[in-house]
CSV table of C-alpha atoms and ligand atoms in Angstrom, one decimal:
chain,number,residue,atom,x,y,z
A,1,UNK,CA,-12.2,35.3,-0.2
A,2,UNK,CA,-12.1,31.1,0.3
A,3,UNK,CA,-10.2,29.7,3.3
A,4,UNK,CA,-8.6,27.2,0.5
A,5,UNK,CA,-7.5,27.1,-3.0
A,6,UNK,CA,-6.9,23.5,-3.6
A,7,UNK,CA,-4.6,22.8,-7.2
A,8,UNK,CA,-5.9,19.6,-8.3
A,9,UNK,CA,-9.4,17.5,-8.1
A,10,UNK,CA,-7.6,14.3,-7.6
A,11,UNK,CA,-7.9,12.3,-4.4
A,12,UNK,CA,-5.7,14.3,-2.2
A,13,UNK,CA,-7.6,17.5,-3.5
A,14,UNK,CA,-10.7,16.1,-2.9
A,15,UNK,CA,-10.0,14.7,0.6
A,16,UNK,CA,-8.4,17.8,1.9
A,17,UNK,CA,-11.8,19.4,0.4
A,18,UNK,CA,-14.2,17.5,1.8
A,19,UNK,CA,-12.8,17.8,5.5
A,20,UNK,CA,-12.1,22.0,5.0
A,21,UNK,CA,-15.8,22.0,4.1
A,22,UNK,CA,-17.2,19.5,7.0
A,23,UNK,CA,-15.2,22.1,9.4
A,24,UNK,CA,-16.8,25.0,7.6
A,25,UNK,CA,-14.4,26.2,5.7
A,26,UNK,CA,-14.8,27.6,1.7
A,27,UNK,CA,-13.4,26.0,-0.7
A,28,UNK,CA,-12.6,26.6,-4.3
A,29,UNK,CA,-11.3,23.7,-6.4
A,30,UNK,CA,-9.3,24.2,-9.7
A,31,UNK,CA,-8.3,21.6,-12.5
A,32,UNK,CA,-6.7,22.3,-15.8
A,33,UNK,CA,-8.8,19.1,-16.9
A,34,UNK,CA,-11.7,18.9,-17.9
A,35,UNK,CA,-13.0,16.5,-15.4
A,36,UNK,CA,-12.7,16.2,-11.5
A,37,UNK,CA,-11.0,13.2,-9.8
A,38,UNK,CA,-7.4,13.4,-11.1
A,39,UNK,CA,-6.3,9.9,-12.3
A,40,UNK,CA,-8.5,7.8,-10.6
A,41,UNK,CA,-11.5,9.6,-13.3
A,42,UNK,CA,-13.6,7.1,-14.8
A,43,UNK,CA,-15.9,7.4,-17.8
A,44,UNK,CA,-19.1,5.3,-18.2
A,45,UNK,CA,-19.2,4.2,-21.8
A,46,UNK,CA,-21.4,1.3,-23.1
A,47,UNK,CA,-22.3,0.9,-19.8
A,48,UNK,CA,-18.9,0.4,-18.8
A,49,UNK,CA,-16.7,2.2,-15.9
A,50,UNK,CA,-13.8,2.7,-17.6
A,51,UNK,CA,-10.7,3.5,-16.3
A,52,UNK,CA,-9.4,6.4,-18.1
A,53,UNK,CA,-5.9,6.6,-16.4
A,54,UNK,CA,-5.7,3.6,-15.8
A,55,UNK,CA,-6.3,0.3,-13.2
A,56,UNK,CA,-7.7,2.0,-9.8
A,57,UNK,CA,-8.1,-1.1,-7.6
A,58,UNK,CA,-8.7,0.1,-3.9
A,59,UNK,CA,-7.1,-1.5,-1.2
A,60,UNK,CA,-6.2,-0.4,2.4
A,61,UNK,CA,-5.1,-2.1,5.9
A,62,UNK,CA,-6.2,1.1,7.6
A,63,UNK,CA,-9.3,0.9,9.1
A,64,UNK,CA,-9.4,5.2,9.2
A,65,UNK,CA,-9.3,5.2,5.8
A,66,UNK,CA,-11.3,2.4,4.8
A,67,UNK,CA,-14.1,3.9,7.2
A,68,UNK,CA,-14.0,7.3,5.8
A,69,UNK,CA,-14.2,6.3,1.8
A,70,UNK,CA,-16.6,4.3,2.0
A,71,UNK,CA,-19.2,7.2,3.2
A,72,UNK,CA,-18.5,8.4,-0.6
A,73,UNK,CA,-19.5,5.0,-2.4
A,74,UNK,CA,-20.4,1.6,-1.6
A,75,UNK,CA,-17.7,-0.5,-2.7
A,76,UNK,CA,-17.8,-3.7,-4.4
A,77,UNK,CA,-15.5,-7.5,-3.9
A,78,UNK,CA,-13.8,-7.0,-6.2
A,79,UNK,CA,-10.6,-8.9,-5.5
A,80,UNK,CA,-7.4,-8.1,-8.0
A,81,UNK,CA,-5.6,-10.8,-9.3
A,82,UNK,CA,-4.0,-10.3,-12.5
A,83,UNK,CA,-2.5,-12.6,-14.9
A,84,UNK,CA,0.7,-12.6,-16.6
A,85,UNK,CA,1.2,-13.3,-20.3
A,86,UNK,CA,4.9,-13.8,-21.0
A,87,UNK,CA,5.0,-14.7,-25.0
A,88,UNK,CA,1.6,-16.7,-24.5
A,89,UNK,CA,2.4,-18.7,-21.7
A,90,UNK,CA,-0.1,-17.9,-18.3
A,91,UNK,CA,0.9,-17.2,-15.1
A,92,UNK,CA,-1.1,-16.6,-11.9
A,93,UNK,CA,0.2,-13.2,-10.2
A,94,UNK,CA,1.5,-12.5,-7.2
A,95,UNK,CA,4.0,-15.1,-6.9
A,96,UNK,CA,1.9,-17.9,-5.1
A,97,UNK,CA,1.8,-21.5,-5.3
A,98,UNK,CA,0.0,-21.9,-9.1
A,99,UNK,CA,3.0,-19.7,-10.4
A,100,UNK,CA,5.1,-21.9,-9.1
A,101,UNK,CA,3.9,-24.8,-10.0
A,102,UNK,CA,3.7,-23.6,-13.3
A,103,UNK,CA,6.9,-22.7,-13.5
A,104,UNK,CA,8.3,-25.4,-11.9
A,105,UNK,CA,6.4,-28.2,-11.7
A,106,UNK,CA,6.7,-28.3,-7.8
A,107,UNK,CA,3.5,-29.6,-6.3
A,108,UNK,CA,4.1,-28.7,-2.1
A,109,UNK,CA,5.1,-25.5,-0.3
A,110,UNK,CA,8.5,-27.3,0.4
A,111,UNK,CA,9.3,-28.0,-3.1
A,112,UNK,CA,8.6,-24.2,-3.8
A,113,UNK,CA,10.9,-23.1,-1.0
A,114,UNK,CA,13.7,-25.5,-1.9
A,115,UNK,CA,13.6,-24.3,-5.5
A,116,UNK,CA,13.1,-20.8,-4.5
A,117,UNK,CA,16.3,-21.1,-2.0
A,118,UNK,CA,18.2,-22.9,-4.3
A,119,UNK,CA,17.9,-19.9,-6.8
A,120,UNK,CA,18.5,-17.4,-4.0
A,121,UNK,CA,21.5,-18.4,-3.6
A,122,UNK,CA,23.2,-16.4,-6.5
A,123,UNK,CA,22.3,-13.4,-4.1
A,124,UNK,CA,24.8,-13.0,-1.2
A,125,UNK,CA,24.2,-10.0,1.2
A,126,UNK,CA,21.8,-7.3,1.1
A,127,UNK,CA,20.1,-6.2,-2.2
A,128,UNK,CA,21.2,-3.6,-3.8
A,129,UNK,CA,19.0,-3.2,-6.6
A,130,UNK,CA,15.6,-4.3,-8.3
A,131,UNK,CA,17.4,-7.2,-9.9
A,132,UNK,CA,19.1,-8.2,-6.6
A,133,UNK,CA,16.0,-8.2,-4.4
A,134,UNK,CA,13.5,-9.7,-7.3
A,135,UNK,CA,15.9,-12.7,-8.0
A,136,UNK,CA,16.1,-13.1,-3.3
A,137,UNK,CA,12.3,-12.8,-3.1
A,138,UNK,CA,11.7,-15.3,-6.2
A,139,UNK,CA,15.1,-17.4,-7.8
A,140,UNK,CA,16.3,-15.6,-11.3
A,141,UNK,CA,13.6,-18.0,-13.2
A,142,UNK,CA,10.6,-16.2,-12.4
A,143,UNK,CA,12.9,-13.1,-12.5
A,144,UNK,CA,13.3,-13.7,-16.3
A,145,UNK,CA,9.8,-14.5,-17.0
A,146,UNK,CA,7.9,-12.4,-14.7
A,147,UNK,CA,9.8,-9.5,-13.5
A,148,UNK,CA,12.2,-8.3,-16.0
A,149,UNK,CA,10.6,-7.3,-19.1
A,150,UNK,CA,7.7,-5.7,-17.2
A,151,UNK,CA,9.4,-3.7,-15.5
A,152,UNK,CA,11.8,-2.5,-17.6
A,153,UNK,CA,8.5,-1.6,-19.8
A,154,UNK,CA,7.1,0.1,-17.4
A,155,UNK,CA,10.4,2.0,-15.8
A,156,UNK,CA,12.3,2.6,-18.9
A,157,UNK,CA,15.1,1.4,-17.0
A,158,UNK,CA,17.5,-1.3,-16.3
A,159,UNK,CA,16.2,-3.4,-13.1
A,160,UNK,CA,20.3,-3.1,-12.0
A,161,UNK,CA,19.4,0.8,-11.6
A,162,UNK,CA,16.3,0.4,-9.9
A,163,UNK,CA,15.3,0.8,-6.3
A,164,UNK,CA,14.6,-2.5,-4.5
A,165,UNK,CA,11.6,-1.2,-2.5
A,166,UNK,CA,9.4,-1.1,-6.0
A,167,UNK,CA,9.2,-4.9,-6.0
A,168,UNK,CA,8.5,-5.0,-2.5
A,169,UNK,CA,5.0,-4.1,-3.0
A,170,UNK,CA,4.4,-7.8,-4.9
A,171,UNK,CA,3.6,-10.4,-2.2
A,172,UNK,CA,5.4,-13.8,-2.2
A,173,UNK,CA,3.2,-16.9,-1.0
A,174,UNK,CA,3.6,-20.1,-0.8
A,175,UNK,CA,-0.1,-20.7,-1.0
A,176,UNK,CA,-2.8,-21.0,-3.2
A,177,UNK,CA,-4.5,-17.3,-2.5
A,178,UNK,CA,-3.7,-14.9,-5.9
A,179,UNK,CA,-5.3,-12.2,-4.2
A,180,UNK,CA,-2.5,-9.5,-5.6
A,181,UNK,CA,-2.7,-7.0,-2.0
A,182,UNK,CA,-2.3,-8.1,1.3
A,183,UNK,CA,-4.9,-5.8,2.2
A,184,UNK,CA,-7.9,-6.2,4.8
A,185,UNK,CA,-10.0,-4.3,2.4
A,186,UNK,CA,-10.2,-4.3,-1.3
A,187,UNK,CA,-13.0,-2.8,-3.8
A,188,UNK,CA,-14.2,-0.6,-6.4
A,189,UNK,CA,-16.7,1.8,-5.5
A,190,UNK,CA,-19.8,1.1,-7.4
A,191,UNK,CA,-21.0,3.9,-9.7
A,192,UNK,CA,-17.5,4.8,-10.6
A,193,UNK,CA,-14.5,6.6,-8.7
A,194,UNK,CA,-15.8,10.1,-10.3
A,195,UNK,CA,-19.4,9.9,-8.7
A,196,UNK,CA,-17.4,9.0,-5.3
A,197,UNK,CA,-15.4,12.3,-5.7
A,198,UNK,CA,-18.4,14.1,-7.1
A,199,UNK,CA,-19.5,12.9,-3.7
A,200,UNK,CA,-16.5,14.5,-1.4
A,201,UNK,CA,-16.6,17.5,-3.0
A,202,UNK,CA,-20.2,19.0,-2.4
A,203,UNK,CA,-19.8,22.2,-0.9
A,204,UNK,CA,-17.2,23.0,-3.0
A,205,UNK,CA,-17.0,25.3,-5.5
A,206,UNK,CA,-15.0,23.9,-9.0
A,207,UNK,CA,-13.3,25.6,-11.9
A,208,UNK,CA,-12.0,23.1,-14.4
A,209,UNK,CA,-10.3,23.9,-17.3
A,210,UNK,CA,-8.3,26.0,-15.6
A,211,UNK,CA,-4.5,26.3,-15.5
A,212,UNK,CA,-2.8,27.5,-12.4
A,213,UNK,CA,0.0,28.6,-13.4
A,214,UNK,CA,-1.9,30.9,-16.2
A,215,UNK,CA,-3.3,32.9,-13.4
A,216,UNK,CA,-1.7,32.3,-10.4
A,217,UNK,CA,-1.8,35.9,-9.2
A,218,UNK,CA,-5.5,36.4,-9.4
A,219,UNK,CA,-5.7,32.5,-8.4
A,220,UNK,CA,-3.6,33.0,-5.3
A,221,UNK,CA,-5.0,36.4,-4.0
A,222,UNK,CA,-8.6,34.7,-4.0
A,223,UNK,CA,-7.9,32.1,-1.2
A,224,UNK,CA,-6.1,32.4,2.3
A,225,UNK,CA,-3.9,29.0,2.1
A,226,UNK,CA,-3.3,27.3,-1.4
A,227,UNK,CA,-3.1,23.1,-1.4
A,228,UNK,CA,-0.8,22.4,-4.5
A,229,UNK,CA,-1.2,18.8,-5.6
A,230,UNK,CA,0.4,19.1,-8.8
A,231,UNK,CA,4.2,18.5,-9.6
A,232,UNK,CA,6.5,19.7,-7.2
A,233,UNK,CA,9.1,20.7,-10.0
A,234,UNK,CA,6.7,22.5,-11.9
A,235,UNK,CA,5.8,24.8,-8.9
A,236,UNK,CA,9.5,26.4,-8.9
A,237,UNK,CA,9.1,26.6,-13.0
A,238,UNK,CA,11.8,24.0,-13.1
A,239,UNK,CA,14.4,26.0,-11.2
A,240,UNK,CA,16.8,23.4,-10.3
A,241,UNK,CA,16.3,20.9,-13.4
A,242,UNK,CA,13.2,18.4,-13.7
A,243,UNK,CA,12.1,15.5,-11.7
A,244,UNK,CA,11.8,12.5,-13.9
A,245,UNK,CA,8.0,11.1,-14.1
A,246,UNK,CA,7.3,8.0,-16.1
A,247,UNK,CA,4.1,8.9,-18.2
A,248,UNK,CA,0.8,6.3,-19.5
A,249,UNK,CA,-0.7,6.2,-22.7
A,250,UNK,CA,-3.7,3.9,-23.4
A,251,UNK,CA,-5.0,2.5,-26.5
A,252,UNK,CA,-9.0,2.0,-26.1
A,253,UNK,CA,-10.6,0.0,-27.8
A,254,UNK,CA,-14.4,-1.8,-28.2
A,255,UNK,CA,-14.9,-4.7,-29.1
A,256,UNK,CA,-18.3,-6.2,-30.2
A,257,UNK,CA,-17.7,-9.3,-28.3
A,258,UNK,CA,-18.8,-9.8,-24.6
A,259,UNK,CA,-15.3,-11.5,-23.4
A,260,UNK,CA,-11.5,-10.6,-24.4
A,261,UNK,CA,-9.3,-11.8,-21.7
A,262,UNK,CA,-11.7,-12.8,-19.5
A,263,UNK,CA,-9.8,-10.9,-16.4
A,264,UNK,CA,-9.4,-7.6,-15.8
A,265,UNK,CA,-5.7,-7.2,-15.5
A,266,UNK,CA,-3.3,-9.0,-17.8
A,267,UNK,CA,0.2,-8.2,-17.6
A,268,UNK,CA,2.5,-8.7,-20.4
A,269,UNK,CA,5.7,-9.3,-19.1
A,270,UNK,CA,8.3,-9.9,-22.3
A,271,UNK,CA,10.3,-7.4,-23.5
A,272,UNK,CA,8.7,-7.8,-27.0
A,273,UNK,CA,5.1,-6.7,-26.5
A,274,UNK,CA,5.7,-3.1,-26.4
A,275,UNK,CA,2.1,-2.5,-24.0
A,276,UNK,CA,3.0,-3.4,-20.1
A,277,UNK,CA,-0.6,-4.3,-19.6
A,278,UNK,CA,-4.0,-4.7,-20.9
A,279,UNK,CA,-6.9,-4.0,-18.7
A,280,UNK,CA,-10.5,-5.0,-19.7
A,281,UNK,CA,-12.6,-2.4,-17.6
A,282,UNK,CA,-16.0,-4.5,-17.2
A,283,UNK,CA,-14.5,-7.1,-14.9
A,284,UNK,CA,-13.9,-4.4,-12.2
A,285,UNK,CA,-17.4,-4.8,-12.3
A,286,UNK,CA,-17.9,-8.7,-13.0
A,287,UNK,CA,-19.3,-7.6,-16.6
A,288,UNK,CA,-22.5,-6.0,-15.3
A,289,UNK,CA,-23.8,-3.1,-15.8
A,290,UNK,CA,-25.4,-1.3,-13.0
A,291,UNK,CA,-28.9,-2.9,-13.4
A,292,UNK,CA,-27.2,-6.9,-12.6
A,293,UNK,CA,-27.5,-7.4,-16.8
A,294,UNK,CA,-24.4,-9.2,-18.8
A,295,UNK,CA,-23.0,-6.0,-21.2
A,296,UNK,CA,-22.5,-7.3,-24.4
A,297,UNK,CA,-19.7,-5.5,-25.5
A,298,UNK,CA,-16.1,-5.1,-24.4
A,299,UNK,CA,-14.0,-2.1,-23.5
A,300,UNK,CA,-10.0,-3.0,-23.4
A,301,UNK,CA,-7.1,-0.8,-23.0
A,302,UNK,CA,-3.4,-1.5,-23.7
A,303,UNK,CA,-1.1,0.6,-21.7
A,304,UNK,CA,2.3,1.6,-23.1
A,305,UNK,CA,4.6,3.3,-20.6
A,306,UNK,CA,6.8,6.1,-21.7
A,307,UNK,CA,9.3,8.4,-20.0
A,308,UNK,CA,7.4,11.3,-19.1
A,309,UNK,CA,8.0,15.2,-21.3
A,310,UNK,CA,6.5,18.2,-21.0
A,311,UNK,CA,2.9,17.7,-22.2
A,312,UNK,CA,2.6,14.6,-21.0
A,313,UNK,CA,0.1,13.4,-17.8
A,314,UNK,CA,3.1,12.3,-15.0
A,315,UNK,CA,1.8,9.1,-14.0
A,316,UNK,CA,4.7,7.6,-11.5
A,317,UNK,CA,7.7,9.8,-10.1
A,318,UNK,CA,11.0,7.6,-10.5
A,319,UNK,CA,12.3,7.0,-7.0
A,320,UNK,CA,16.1,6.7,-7.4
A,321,UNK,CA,19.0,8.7,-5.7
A,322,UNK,CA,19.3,11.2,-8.3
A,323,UNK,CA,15.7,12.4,-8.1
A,324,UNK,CA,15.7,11.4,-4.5
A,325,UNK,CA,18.9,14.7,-4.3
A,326,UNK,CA,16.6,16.9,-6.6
A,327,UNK,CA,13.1,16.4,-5.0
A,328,UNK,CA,14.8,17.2,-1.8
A,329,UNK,CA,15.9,20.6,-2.9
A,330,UNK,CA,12.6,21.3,-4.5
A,331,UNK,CA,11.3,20.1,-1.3
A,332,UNK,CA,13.1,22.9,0.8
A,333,UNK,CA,11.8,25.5,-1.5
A,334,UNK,CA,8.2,24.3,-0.6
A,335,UNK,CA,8.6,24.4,3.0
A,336,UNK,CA,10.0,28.0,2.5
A,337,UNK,CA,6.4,28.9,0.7
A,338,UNK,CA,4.6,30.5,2.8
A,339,UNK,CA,0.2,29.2,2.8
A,340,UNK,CA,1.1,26.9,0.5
A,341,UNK,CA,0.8,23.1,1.2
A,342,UNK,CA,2.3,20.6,-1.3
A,343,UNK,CA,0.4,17.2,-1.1
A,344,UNK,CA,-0.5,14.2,-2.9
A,345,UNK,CA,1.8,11.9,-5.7
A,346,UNK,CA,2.8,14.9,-7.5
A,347,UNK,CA,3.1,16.9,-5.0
A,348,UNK,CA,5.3,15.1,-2.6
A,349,UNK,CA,6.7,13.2,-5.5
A,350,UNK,CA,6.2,10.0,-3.9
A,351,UNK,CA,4.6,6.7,-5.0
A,352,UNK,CA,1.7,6.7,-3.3
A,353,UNK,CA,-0.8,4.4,-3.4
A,354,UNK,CA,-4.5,6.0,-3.2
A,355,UNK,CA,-4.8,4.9,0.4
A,356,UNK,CA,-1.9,6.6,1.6
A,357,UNK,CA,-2.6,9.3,-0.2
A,358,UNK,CA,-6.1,9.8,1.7
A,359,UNK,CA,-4.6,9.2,5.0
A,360,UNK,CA,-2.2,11.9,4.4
A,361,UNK,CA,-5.0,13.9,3.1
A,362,UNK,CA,-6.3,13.2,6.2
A,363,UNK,CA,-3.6,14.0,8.4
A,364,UNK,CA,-2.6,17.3,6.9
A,365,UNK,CA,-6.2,18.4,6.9
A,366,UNK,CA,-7.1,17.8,10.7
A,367,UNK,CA,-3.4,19.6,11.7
A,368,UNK,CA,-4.5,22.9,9.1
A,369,UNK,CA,-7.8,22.7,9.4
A,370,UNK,CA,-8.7,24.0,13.0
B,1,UDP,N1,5.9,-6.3,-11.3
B,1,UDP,C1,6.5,-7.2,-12.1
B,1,UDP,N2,5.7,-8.0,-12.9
B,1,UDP,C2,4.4,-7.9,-12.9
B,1,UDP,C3,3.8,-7.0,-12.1
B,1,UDP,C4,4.6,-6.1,-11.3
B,1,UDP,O1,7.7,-7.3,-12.2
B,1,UDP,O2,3.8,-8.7,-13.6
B,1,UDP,C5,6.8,-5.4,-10.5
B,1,UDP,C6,7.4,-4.2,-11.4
B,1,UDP,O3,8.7,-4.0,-10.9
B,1,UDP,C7,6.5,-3.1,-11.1
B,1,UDP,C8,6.1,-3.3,-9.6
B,1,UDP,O4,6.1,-4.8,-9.5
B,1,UDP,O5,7.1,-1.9,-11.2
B,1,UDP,C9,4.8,-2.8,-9.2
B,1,UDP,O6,3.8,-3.1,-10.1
B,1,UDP,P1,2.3,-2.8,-10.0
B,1,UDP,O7,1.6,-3.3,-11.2
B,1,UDP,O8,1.8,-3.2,-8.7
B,1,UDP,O9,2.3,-1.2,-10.0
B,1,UDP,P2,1.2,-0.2,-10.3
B,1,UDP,O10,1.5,0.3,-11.7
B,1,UDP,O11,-0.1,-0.9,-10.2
B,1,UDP,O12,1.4,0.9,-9.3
């Protein structure tokens, strides 16, 4: 008998692990993949870290959290600043003083705010949606250009039916610092996120390839208290309907050459390109391998976002009213479970980013873990 099942080898899994163990506790760790470390796995091919599920880029104000992952891995500088193609025109991302001025043409800080305020105006009271709050934060030009395509790629949805708070994460500057977080700590942890989680779960016994749900019973009866981190809807077999999830798919491709974009992030932000982004994995790194030598080749992926059917990997749960009403149903269900624990993006359907998700990890393990 294990003191924990834990559903899920992602970060939230892992976490909750690696404290359950470091109390002495058992633990047994399941994953229908065939990898640990959820979406934040990466592969080393051609010397290359590459991020299977796409762009992990770790970034945290909390000190906690900071201080507790980095016992996993060392992390590296690496500072994410991504670049925006809209129909071959650059722009610097997050909003800061070279987007404007490219944009523009404004030179000073004032000139930004006076063309940012004079574009603001179209926006009287409190935002009501994406569109509303992107065209306050930045005028409707850089709405157009910058905003709008993208995320209508990547949400499958009109900006007007939208939540205002998913543009809220983008900083708005009016300085030269294209450092995309306001974080106090940023990085990659070298050797790859999988070795870090490999890392957080010694002690731990793991079963991959294995489906929950296809053995719950014998699953269940072999663990006092299960930690469920995958979709909340999928738990109750669907009972009430199911939660909308927008899904990934990547296009991987190497390239024989040692420089493609020359930045790891470039977002394409027209409505024509059908990919949202395309990431070129060895500049996580600065394009070395793990001895300090330049890797000759290239690995890229294009990311095409789709709305998410059974099958599919749920990437991002869709944050509007109506799924807001239906998660909080599901969410009633789960607190009626008894020794069960939901947790983690899926779990809480909730988008997290990976440092919330550890300090929740965190949180719920030092209040269940005695
Ligand atoms: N966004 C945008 N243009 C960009 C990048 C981001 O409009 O070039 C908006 C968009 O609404 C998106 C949100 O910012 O949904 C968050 O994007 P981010 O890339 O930070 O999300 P991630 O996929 O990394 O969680």
């Amino acid at each position: 008998m294990y003191d924990y099942l834990i559903v899920g080898a992602g970060l939230y899994g892992a976490v909750f692990a690696q404290q359950a163990i470091a109390a002495g506790k058992s633990v047994l760790v399941i994953d229908k993949r065939p990898h640990i470390a959820g979406n934040v796995y990466t592969e080393e091919i051609e010397k290359i870290h590459v991020h299977k599920y796409g762009a992990h880029i770790f970034h945290t104000n909390l000190k906690h959290v900071w201080d507790y992952i980095t016992q996993f891995a060392e992390f590296n500088r690496f500072t994410n600043s991504p670049v925006a193609n809209y129909h071959g025109e650059l722009y610097s991302l997050p909003f800061n003083m070279y987007t404007f001025n490219k944009m523009w043409g404004v030179v000073t800080p004032q000139e930004a705010a006076d063309k940012i305020a004079e574009q603001r105006k179209e926006i009287t009271g409190e935002p009501k949606n994406l569109e509303e709050q992107a065209i306050s934060l930045v005028g409707r030009d850089i709405y157009e250009k910058l905003i709008k395509g993208y995320t209508e790629k990547q949400w499958g949805r009109d900006c007007k039916d939208l939540p205002a708070f998913i543009i809220k994460r983008l900083p708005v500057r009016l300085t030269f610092d294209n450092n995309y977080f306001n974080a106090l700590y940023q990085g990659i942890p070298i050797g790859g996120y999988t070795r870090m989680v490999e890392n957080m779960l010694k002690g731990a016994e793991i079963r991959l390839n294995t489906d929950y749900f296809a053995h719950k019973t014998e699953l269940d009866a072999l663990a006092e208290t299960v930690i469920y981190t995958g979709a909340i809807d999928a738990y109750f077999d669907f009972r009430f309907g199911t939660l909308e999830y927008r899904s990934v798919k990547f296009e991987n491709e190497t390239l024989d050459s040692p420089n493609f974009q020359g930045n790891a992030a470039v977002n394409y932000t027209d409505r024509e390109t059908p990919w949202t982004r395309i990431i070129e994995h060895k500049w996580f790194e600065f394009g070395k391998d793990a001895d300090g030598n330049d890797i000759p080749k290239t690995i890229i992926s294009r990311e095409y976002s789709s709305e998410w059917k059974p099958g599919d990997e749920p990437y991002y749960p869709v944050n509007d009213e109506k799924n807001g009403a239906l998660y909080a149903k599901y969410q009633e269900l789960a607190q009626q479970e008894a020794n069960v624990i939901f947790g983690g993006r899926l779990g809480e359907y909730k988008y997290y980013d990976m440092d919330a998700v550890i300090a929740a990890a965190l949180k719920k393990a030092k209040k269940e873990v005695i």
